[in-house]
Every structure is written in C-alpha cells, then in structure tokens.
Amino acid sequence: IPYIDMPIQHGSNKVLKIMRRGLKADGIKKKIDSLREANNNIAIRTSIIVGHPGETDKEFKEMLDFISDVEFDRLGVFQYSLEENTLAAETMKDITPKEVKQQRFDETMALQQKINFRKNKDLVGSKQRVLVDICNEQGTSLGRTYRDSPEIDNYVKIKGSVEPGMFYDVKITDALEYDLIGEVC
C-alpha cells in the first residue's frame, strides 16, 4: 500500500523562496487529492515547521486551515530554528519569540491529534496488517501498520504475546488519540 512523505512549506513568498520551495498549498492539495483518488488507502505524511521569521498570524491560520482540509495521516511539527550553513540562516534572523513558536506548535499538534483520533476511530472494527516490533513482559505486543514509521508514529497495541518481526492480521477493537488497540485474528 503506498506511503507518501510530502514536504510542505508555508509562509510568505520571501520565506518560500529562501527555503527553496516552489509548490504552494493549492498545488500540493491538488496532488494529494489526485493521489487519494487513485488509491483511497494511501497514507500521506508530512512535516511542518512553525514560527518562521516573519510568519504572520494570517499565514499560520492558513496553514491550520490547510491541515484541516487535507487531514494528513501523519504529521510532524517542528519549531523553526536557524540551521547552520543554510541560505535561511545566512539571510534571515530568528525573530519569532519562543513563546509564539511554542503556542503555534501546541495549536498545530492539538489539531492533528483531533484528526488522528477521528481517523483511528474510523479503523475500529477493521482488519489491519501489522508488523510487530516489540513483545513486552506484560503480555502485550506493539506493532505498526503501513502508515507508521518505527519509533516515530502510532502503535498498534496487540493483546497477547506474538513474535516480533512478523506480520499479523489484527482486528482493531479500540482507538486512542495516537494508538490503536487490537487482537490477532
């Protein structure tokens, strides 16, 4: 099943130019729509940076609206920081206050948590192919679906001990904000 990791960039034209991003939200949305139309089981993930120098409240709101519209399957959120030897570090100052970056980070994560919880609830009752990563001493196992990167994304908590490194068909019985709960079929 396809898994797409799309870099998304938002912000002013100056920031987009310095960050060397050419495609804007409408172009990205069209690509995502056509991917989902071609395969409705596709998982789309991206990472977003909040708190760019000069990022306005309006631009931040537009980014939140974009996330709400697209509903990424997985979303990483990072706060802007100067990275050595980049064009942005050479041409821009990190002027966004830490408190603003943190507030925007928290707001973006809260939005994605709601999206993720809804998507997880939609999977309750379904059968998912799960790769098991860990079998713990408490008698449960942790695995992941094709949507999830190891040690980064959601887990499927499986009732019972199963062999790590193996794929199992798991019936999803419950959903949490980030994780699924299930049992081997």
Short mmCIF file of the C-alpha atoms (twelve columns), coordinates in Angstrom:
data_MODEL
# 
_entry.id   MODEL 
# 
loop_
_atom_site.group_PDB 
_atom_site.id 
_atom_site.type_symbol 
_atom_site.label_atom_id 
_atom_site.label_alt_id 
_atom_site.label_comp_id 
_atom_site.label_asym_id 
_atom_site.label_seq_id 
_atom_site.Cartn_x 
_atom_site.Cartn_y 
_atom_site.Cartn_z 
_atom_site.pdbx_PDB_model_num 
ATOM 1   C CA . ILE A 1   0.000   0.000   0.000  1 
ATOM 2   C CA . PRO A 2   1.503   3.339   -0.973 1 
ATOM 3   C CA . TYR A 3   3.016   5.593   1.624  1 
ATOM 4   C CA . ILE A 4   3.866   9.168   0.676  1 
ATOM 5   C CA . ASP A 5   6.034   11.598  2.650  1 
ATOM 6   C CA . MET A 6   5.413   15.087  1.242  1 
ATOM 7   C CA . PRO A 7   7.435   18.123  2.323  1 
ATOM 8   C CA . ILE A 8   5.030   21.017  2.886  1 
ATOM 9   C CA . GLN A 9   6.115   24.613  3.180  1 
ATOM 10  C CA . HIS A 10  4.018   27.580  4.154  1 
ATOM 11  C CA . GLY A 11  4.793   31.205  4.768  1 
ATOM 12  C CA . SER A 12  5.474   34.371  2.885  1 
ATOM 13  C CA . ASN A 13  6.844   34.351  -0.646 1 
ATOM 14  C CA . LYS A 14  10.178  35.505  0.772  1 
ATOM 15  C CA . VAL A 15  10.340  32.531  3.142  1 
ATOM 16  C CA . LEU A 16  9.243   30.137  0.379  1 
ATOM 17  C CA . LYS A 17  11.951  31.496  -1.911 1 
ATOM 18  C CA . ILE A 18  14.681  31.301  0.735  1 
ATOM 19  C CA . MET A 19  13.614  27.805  1.781  1 
ATOM 20  C CA . ARG A 20  13.664  26.917  -1.952 1 
ATOM 21  C CA . ARG A 21  10.067  25.685  -2.035 1 
ATOM 22  C CA . GLY A 22  8.187   26.206  -5.282 1 
ATOM 23  C CA . LEU A 23  4.849   24.462  -4.828 1 
ATOM 24  C CA . LYS A 24  2.221   26.279  -2.779 1 
ATOM 25  C CA . ALA A 25  -0.798  24.972  -0.854 1 
ATOM 26  C CA . ASP A 26  -3.209  24.774  -3.796 1 
ATOM 27  C CA . GLY A 27  -0.741  22.777  -5.899 1 
ATOM 28  C CA . ILE A 28  0.025   20.446  -3.023 1 
ATOM 29  C CA . LYS A 29  -3.700  19.959  -2.326 1 
ATOM 30  C CA . LYS A 30  -4.312  19.030  -5.966 1 
ATOM 31  C CA . LYS A 31  -1.516  16.450  -5.847 1 
ATOM 32  C CA . ILE A 32  -2.837  14.945  -2.627 1 
ATOM 33  C CA . ASP A 33  -6.395  14.823  -3.996 1 
ATOM 34  C CA . SER A 34  -5.254  13.017  -7.131 1 
ATOM 35  C CA . LEU A 35  -3.190  10.543  -5.086 1 
ATOM 36  C CA . ARG A 36  -6.159  9.777   -2.853 1 
ATOM 37  C CA . GLU A 37  -8.425  9.474   -5.877 1 
ATOM 38  C CA . ALA A 38  -6.029  6.948   -7.403 1 
ATOM 39  C CA . ASN A 39  -5.769  4.958   -4.157 1 
ATOM 40  C CA . ASN A 40  -8.040  5.614   -1.185 1 
ATOM 41  C CA . ASN A 41  -5.784  3.503   1.082  1 
ATOM 42  C CA . ILE A 42  -2.794  5.776   0.611  1 
ATOM 43  C CA . ALA A 43  -1.153  7.185   3.735  1 
ATOM 44  C CA . ILE A 44  0.161   10.734  3.419  1 
ATOM 45  C CA . ARG A 45  2.558   12.206  5.932  1 
ATOM 46  C CA . THR A 46  4.486   15.421  6.139  1 
ATOM 47  C CA . SER A 47  6.454   17.617  8.493  1 
ATOM 48  C CA . ILE A 48  5.689   21.267  9.070  1 
ATOM 49  C CA . ILE A 49  7.797   23.992  10.615 1 
ATOM 50  C CA . VAL A 50  6.033   26.704  12.619 1 
ATOM 51  C CA . GLY A 51  7.438   30.060  13.709 1 
ATOM 52  C CA . HIS A 52  9.346   31.055  10.579 1 
ATOM 53  C CA . PRO A 53  10.864  34.545  10.724 1 
ATOM 54  C CA . GLY A 54  8.120   36.921  9.686  1 
ATOM 55  C CA . GLU A 55  5.371   34.284  9.807  1 
ATOM 56  C CA . THR A 56  2.155   36.214  10.335 1 
ATOM 57  C CA . ASP A 57  -0.928  35.188  12.278 1 
ATOM 58  C CA . LYS A 58  -2.771  35.082  8.955  1 
ATOM 59  C CA . GLU A 59  -0.210  32.717  7.402  1 
ATOM 60  C CA . PHE A 60  -0.322  30.497  10.468 1 
ATOM 61  C CA . LYS A 61  -4.138  30.365  10.292 1 
ATOM 62  C CA . GLU A 62  -3.933  29.484  6.582  1 
ATOM 63  C CA . MET A 63  -1.592  26.626  7.460  1 
ATOM 64  C CA . LEU A 64  -4.027  25.343  10.106 1 
ATOM 65  C CA . ASP A 65  -6.864  25.558  7.585  1 
ATOM 66  C CA . PHE A 66  -4.732  23.612  5.104  1 
ATOM 67  C CA . ILE A 67  -4.061  20.871  7.678  1 
ATOM 68  C CA . SER A 68  -7.791  20.719  8.473  1 
ATOM 69  C CA . ASP A 69  -8.644  20.454  4.792  1 
ATOM 70  C CA . VAL A 70  -6.031  17.843  3.839  1 
ATOM 71  C CA . GLU A 71  -6.181  15.741  7.043  1 
ATOM 72  C CA . PHE A 72  -2.732  14.191  6.880  1 
ATOM 73  C CA . ASP A 73  -2.411  10.632  8.085  1 
ATOM 74  C CA . ARG A 74  0.720   11.516  10.000 1 
ATOM 75  C CA . LEU A 75  2.129   14.962  10.741 1 
ATOM 76  C CA . GLY A 76  5.399   16.005  12.329 1 
ATOM 77  C CA . VAL A 77  5.571   19.540  13.697 1 
ATOM 78  C CA . PHE A 78  8.780   21.394  14.469 1 
ATOM 79  C CA . GLN A 79  9.601   24.874  15.662 1 
ATOM 80  C CA . TYR A 80  11.766  26.976  13.349 1 
ATOM 81  C CA . SER A 81  15.397  27.322  14.347 1 
ATOM 82  C CA . LEU A 82  18.407  28.557  12.472 1 
ATOM 83  C CA . GLU A 83  20.339  25.732  10.878 1 
ATOM 84  C CA . GLU A 84  23.982  26.378  10.140 1 
ATOM 85  C CA . ASN A 85  25.123  26.610  6.540  1 
ATOM 86  C CA . THR A 86  21.647  27.196  5.113  1 
ATOM 87  C CA . LEU A 87  20.514  30.115  2.999  1 
ATOM 88  C CA . ALA A 88  17.851  30.935  5.600  1 
ATOM 89  C CA . ALA A 89  20.444  31.173  8.391  1 
ATOM 90  C CA . GLU A 90  22.596  33.423  6.249  1 
ATOM 91  C CA . THR A 91  19.799  35.767  5.164  1 
ATOM 92  C CA . MET A 92  17.205  35.776  7.975  1 
ATOM 93  C CA . LYS A 93  17.192  36.387  11.701 1 
ATOM 94  C CA . ASP A 94  15.257  34.123  14.033 1 
ATOM 95  C CA . ILE A 95  12.926  36.891  15.244 1 
ATOM 96  C CA . THR A 96  9.845   34.912  16.245 1 
ATOM 97  C CA . PRO A 97  9.609   34.761  20.051 1 
ATOM 98  C CA . LYS A 98  9.944   31.299  21.629 1 
ATOM 99  C CA . GLU A 99  6.524   31.698  23.265 1 
ATOM 100 C CA . VAL A 100 4.865   32.279  19.868 1 
ATOM 101 C CA . LYS A 101 6.641   29.268  18.376 1 
ATOM 102 C CA . GLN A 102 5.525   27.102  21.298 1 
ATOM 103 C CA . GLN A 103 1.908   28.322  21.084 1 
ATOM 104 C CA . ARG A 104 1.797   27.608  17.344 1 
ATOM 105 C CA . PHE A 105 3.402   24.216  17.880 1 
ATOM 106 C CA . ASP A 106 0.854   23.326  20.565 1 
ATOM 107 C CA . GLU A 107 -2.089  24.517  18.458 1 
ATOM 108 C CA . THR A 108 -0.912  22.564  15.408 1 
ATOM 109 C CA . MET A 109 -0.348  19.390  17.445 1 
ATOM 110 C CA . ALA A 110 -3.797  19.701  19.061 1 
ATOM 111 C CA . LEU A 111 -5.412  19.991  15.625 1 
ATOM 112 C CA . GLN A 112 -3.537  16.960  14.300 1 
ATOM 113 C CA . GLN A 113 -4.417  14.977  17.431 1 
ATOM 114 C CA . LYS A 114 -8.129  15.524  16.702 1 
ATOM 115 C CA . ILE A 115 -7.658  14.477  13.076 1 
ATOM 116 C CA . ASN A 116 -5.658  11.417  14.080 1 
ATOM 117 C CA . PHE A 117 -8.207  10.350  16.720 1 
ATOM 118 C CA . ARG A 118 -11.049 10.575  14.203 1 
ATOM 119 C CA . LYS A 119 -9.081  8.558   11.657 1 
ATOM 120 C CA . ASN A 120 -8.228  5.980   14.326 1 
ATOM 121 C CA . LYS A 121 -11.882 5.666   15.373 1 
ATOM 122 C CA . ASP A 122 -12.763 5.027   11.717 1 
ATOM 123 C CA . LEU A 123 -10.471 1.960   11.835 1 
ATOM 124 C CA . VAL A 124 -12.269 0.290   14.775 1 
ATOM 125 C CA . GLY A 125 -13.732 -2.989  13.535 1 
ATOM 126 C CA . SER A 126 -11.349 -3.204  10.579 1 
ATOM 127 C CA . LYS A 127 -8.597  -5.743  9.995  1 
ATOM 128 C CA . GLN A 128 -5.107  -4.258  9.650  1 
ATOM 129 C CA . ARG A 129 -1.845  -5.908  8.628  1 
ATOM 130 C CA . VAL A 130 0.582   -5.169  11.458 1 
ATOM 131 C CA . LEU A 131 4.343   -5.624  11.687 1 
ATOM 132 C CA . VAL A 132 5.183   -6.452  15.315 1 
ATOM 133 C CA . ASP A 133 8.150   -4.575  16.778 1 
ATOM 134 C CA . ILE A 134 8.015   -5.476  20.476 1 
ATOM 135 C CA . CYS A 135 6.586   -8.143  22.747 1 
ATOM 136 C CA . ASN A 136 6.741   -6.888  26.329 1 
ATOM 137 C CA . GLU A 137 6.717   -8.622  29.705 1 
ATOM 138 C CA . GLN A 138 3.133   -7.503  30.410 1 
ATOM 139 C CA . GLY A 139 1.860   -9.886  27.734 1 
ATOM 140 C CA . THR A 140 1.121   -7.311  25.066 1 
ATOM 141 C CA . SER A 141 2.836   -6.591  21.793 1 
ATOM 142 C CA . LEU A 142 3.428   -3.368  19.892 1 
ATOM 143 C CA . GLY A 143 3.368   -3.130  16.143 1 
ATOM 144 C CA . ARG A 144 2.637   -0.742  13.321 1 
ATOM 145 C CA . THR A 145 0.655   -0.524  10.140 1 
ATOM 146 C CA . TYR A 146 1.940   0.678   6.767  1 
ATOM 147 C CA . ARG A 147 1.012   4.199   7.880  1 
ATOM 148 C CA . ASP A 148 3.574   4.296   10.680 1 
ATOM 149 C CA . SER A 149 7.319   4.822   10.853 1 
ATOM 150 C CA . PRO A 150 9.152   2.907   13.577 1 
ATOM 151 C CA . GLU A 151 9.651   4.751   16.879 1 
ATOM 152 C CA . ILE A 152 8.000   7.897   15.480 1 
ATOM 153 C CA . ASP A 153 4.363   7.271   14.733 1 
ATOM 154 C CA . ASN A 154 1.379   5.437   16.105 1 
ATOM 155 C CA . TYR A 155 1.458   1.938   17.540 1 
ATOM 156 C CA . VAL A 156 -0.998  -0.891  17.403 1 
ATOM 157 C CA . LYS A 157 -1.195  -2.389  20.900 1 
ATOM 158 C CA . ILE A 158 -1.955  -6.080  20.482 1 
ATOM 159 C CA . LYS A 159 -3.495  -8.127  23.270 1 
ATOM 160 C CA . GLY A 160 -1.242  -11.118 23.824 1 
ATOM 161 C CA . SER A 161 2.319   -12.068 23.015 1 
ATOM 162 C CA . VAL A 162 3.264   -12.514 19.379 1 
ATOM 163 C CA . GLU A 163 6.606   -12.839 17.663 1 
ATOM 164 C CA . PRO A 164 8.474   -9.603  16.861 1 
ATOM 165 C CA . GLY A 165 9.457   -9.154  13.235 1 
ATOM 166 C CA . MET A 166 6.382   -10.966 11.954 1 
ATOM 167 C CA . PHE A 167 3.258   -9.654  10.215 1 
ATOM 168 C CA . TYR A 168 -0.150  -10.407 11.705 1 
ATOM 169 C CA . ASP A 169 -3.709  -9.602  10.738 1 
ATOM 170 C CA . VAL A 170 -5.103  -7.647  13.682 1 
ATOM 171 C CA . LYS A 171 -8.723  -6.724  14.302 1 
ATOM 172 C CA . ILE A 172 -8.872  -3.182  15.683 1 
ATOM 173 C CA . THR A 173 -11.054 -3.120  18.806 1 
ATOM 174 C CA . ASP A 174 -10.416 0.389   20.165 1 
ATOM 175 C CA . ALA A 175 -8.824  3.703   19.260 1 
ATOM 176 C CA . LEU A 176 -6.819  6.251   21.211 1 
ATOM 177 C CA . GLU A 177 -5.559  9.647   20.051 1 
ATOM 178 C CA . TYR A 178 -2.428  8.158   18.535 1 
ATOM 179 C CA . ASP A 179 -2.630  4.414   19.010 1 
ATOM 180 C CA . LEU A 180 -4.898  1.535   18.080 1 
ATOM 181 C CA . ILE A 181 -5.769  -1.482  20.208 1 
ATOM 182 C CA . GLY A 182 -6.449  -4.847  18.667 1 
ATOM 183 C CA . GLU A 183 -6.195  -8.594  18.753 1 
ATOM 184 C CA . VAL A 184 -4.733  -11.081 16.328 1 
ATOM 185 C CA . CYS A 185 -7.395  -12.518 14.001 1 
# 
